[in-house]
mmCIF file of C-alpha atoms in Angstrom:
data_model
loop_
_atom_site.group_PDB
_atom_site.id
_atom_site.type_symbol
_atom_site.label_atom_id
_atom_site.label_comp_id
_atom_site.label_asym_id
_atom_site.label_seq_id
_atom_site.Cartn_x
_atom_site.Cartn_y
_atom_site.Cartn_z
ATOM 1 C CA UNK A 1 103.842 90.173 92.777
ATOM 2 C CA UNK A 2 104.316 93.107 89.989
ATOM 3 C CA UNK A 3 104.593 95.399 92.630
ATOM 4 C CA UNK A 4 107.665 93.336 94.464
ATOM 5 C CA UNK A 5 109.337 92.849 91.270
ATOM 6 C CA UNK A 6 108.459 96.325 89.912
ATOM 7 C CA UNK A 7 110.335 97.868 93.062
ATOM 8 C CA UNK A 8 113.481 95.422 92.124
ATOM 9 C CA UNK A 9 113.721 96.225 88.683
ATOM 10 C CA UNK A 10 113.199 100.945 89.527
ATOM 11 C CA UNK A 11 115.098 100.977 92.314
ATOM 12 C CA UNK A 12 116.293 98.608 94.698
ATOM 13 C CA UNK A 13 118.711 96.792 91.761
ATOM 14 C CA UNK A 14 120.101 100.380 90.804
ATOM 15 C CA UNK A 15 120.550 101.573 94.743
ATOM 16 C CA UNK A 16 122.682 98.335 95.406
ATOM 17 C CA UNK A 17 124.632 98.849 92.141
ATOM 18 C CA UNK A 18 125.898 101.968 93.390
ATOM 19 C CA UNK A 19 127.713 100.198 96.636
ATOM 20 C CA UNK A 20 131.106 98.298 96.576
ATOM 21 C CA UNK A 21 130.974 95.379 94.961
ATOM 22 C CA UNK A 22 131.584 93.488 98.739
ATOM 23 C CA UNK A 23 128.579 95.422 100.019
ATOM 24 C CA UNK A 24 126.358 94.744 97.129
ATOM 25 C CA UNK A 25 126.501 91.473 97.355
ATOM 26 C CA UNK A 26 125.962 90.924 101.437
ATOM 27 C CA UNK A 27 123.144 92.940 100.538
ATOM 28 C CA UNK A 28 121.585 90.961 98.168
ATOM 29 C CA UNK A 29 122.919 87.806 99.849
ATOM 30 C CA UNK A 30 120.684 88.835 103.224
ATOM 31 C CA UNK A 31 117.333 89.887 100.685
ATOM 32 C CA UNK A 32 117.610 86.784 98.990
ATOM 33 C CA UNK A 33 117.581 84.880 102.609
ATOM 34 C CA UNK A 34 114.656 86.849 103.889
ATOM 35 C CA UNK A 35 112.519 86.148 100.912
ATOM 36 C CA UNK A 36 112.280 83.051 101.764
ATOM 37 C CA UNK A 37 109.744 83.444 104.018
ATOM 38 C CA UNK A 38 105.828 82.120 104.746
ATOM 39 C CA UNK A 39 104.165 84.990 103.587
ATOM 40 C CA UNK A 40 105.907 85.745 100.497
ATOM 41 C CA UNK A 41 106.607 82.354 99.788
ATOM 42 C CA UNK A 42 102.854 81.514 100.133
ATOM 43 C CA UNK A 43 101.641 84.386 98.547
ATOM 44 C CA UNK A 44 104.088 83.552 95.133
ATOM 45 C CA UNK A 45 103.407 79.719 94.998
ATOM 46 C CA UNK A 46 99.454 80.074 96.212
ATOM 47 C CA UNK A 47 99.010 83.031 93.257
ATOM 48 C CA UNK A 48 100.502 80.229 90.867
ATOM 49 C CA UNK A 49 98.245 77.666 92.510
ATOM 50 C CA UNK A 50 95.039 79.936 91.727
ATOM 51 C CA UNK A 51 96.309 79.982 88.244
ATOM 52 C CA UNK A 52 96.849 76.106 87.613
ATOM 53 C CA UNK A 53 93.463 76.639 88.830
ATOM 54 C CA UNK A 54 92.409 79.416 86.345
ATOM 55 C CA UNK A 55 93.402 77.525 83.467
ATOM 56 C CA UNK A 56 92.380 74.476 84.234
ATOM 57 C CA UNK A 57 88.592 76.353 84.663
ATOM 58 C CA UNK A 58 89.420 78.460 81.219
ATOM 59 C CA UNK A 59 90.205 75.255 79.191
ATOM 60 C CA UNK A 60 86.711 73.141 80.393
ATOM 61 C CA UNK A 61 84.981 76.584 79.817
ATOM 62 C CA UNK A 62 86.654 77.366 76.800
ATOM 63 C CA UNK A 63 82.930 78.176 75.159
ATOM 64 C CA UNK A 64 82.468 81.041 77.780
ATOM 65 C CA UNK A 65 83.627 84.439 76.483
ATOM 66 C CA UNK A 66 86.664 85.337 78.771
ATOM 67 C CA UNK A 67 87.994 81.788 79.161
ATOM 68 C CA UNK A 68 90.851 83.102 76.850
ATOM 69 C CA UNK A 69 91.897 85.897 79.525
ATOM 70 C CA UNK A 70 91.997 84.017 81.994
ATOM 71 C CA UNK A 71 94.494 81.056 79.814
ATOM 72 C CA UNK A 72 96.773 83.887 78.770
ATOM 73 C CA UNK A 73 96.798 85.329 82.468
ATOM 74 C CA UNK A 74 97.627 82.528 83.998
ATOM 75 C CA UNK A 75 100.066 81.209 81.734
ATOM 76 C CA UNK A 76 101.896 84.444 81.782
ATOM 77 C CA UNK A 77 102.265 83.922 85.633
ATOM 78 C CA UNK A 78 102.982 80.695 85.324
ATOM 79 C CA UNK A 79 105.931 80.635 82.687
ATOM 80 C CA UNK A 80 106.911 84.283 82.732
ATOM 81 C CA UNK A 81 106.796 85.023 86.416
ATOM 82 C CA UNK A 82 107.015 81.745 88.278
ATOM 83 C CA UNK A 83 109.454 79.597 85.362
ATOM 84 C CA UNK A 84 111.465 82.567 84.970
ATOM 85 C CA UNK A 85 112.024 82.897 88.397
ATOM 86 C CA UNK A 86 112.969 78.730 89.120
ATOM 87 C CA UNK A 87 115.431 78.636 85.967
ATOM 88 C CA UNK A 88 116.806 81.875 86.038
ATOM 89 C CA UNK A 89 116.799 84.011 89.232
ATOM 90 C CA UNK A 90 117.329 81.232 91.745
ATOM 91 C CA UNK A 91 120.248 79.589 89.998
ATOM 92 C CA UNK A 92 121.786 83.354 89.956
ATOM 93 C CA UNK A 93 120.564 83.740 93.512
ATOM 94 C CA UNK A 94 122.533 80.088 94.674
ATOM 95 C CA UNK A 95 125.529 81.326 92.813
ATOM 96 C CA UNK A 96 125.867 84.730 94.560
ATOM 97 C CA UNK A 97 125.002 82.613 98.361
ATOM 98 C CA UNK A 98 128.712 80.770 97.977
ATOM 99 C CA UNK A 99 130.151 84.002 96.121
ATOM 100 C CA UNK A 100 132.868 85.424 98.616
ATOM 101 C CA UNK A 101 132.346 89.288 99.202
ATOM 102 C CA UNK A 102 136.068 89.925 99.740
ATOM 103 C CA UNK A 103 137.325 88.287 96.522
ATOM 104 C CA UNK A 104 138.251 89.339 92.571
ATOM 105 C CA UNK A 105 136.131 86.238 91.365
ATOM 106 C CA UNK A 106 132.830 87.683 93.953
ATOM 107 C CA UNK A 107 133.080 91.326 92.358
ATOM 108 C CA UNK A 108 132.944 89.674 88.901
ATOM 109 C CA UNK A 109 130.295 87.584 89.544
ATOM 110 C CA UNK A 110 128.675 90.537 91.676
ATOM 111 C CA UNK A 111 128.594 92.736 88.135
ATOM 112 C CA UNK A 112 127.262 89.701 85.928
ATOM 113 C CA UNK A 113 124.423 89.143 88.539
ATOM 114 C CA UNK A 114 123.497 92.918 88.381
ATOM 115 C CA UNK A 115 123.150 92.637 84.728
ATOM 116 C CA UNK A 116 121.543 88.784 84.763
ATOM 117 C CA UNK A 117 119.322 89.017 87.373
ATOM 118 C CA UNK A 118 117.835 92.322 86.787
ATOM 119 C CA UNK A 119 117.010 91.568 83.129
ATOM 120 C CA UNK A 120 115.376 88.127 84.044
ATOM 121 C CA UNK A 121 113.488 90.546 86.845
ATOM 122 C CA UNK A 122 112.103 92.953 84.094
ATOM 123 C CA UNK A 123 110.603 89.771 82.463
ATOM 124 C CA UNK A 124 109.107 88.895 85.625
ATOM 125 C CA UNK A 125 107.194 92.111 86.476
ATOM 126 C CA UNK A 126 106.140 92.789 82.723
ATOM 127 C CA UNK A 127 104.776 89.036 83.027
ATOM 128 C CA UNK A 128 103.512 89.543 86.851
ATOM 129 C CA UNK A 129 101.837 92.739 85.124
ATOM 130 C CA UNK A 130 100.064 91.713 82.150
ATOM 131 C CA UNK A 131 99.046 88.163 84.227
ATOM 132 C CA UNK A 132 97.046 90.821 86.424
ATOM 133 C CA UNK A 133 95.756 92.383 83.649
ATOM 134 C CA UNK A 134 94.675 89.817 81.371
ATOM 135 C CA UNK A 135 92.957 88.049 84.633
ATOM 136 C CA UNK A 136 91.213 91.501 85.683
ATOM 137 C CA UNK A 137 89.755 91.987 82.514
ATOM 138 C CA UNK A 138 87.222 88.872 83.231
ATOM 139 C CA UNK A 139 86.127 91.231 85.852
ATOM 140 C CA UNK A 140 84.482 93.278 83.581
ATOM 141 C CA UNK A 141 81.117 91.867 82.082
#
């Protein structure tokens, strides 16, 4: 998932910023309906399953020595990727579905999503990021 939201947050926020405010946001408007799809969809809930899992493990194992890595990476996926993606990115993404392309009111709410949505996006892949990392690093015995 830090790769998706990596690629959001270098580029692909930044390339749509540069179009007309009407094009931007039919842009976005058709990425945001082709997310929702199987795949990514079970790939982004399943990862957050495995780490309901992960914790659940880490806390009856606290005694073993990475049990703590394994807590911290799945509760950064858990609040930092998956939370901040139900309470901030979708309510911007179900604002900017009804936003009207043509209008004053869609351009303004075109440049607050730009700023919004990309910030809440950096949170995600740092989160996404150091999830992988922390959980990787019980890997290594």
């Amino acid at each position: 998932m830090a790769g998706v939201f990596f690629a959001f947050s270098t580029f692909v926020m930044n390339a749509l910023a540069r179009l007309q405010p009407k094009q931007g946001i039919t842009a976005m408007q058709s990425i945001n309906i082709k997310a929702i799809n199987p795949l990514f969809i079970g790939i982004f809930l399943g990862t957050a399953a495995a780490c309901v899992f992960l914790a659940g493990s880490s806390l009856l194992n606290w005694y073993q020595p990475h049990a703590v890595y394994l807590l911290i990476g799945s509760l950064f996926y858990l609040v930092g990727t998956l939370g901040v993606t139900i309470l901030c990115n979708v309510p911007l993404n179900d604002a900017l579905a009804i936003a009207d392309p043509d209008s004053a009111n869609g351009a303004s709410l075109w440049a607050n999503y730009l700023t919004n949505w990309t910030m809440w996006n950096h949170i995600r892949t740092i989160s996404a990021l150091l999830a992988s990392a922390a959980i990787t690093i019980t890997l290594h015995e």
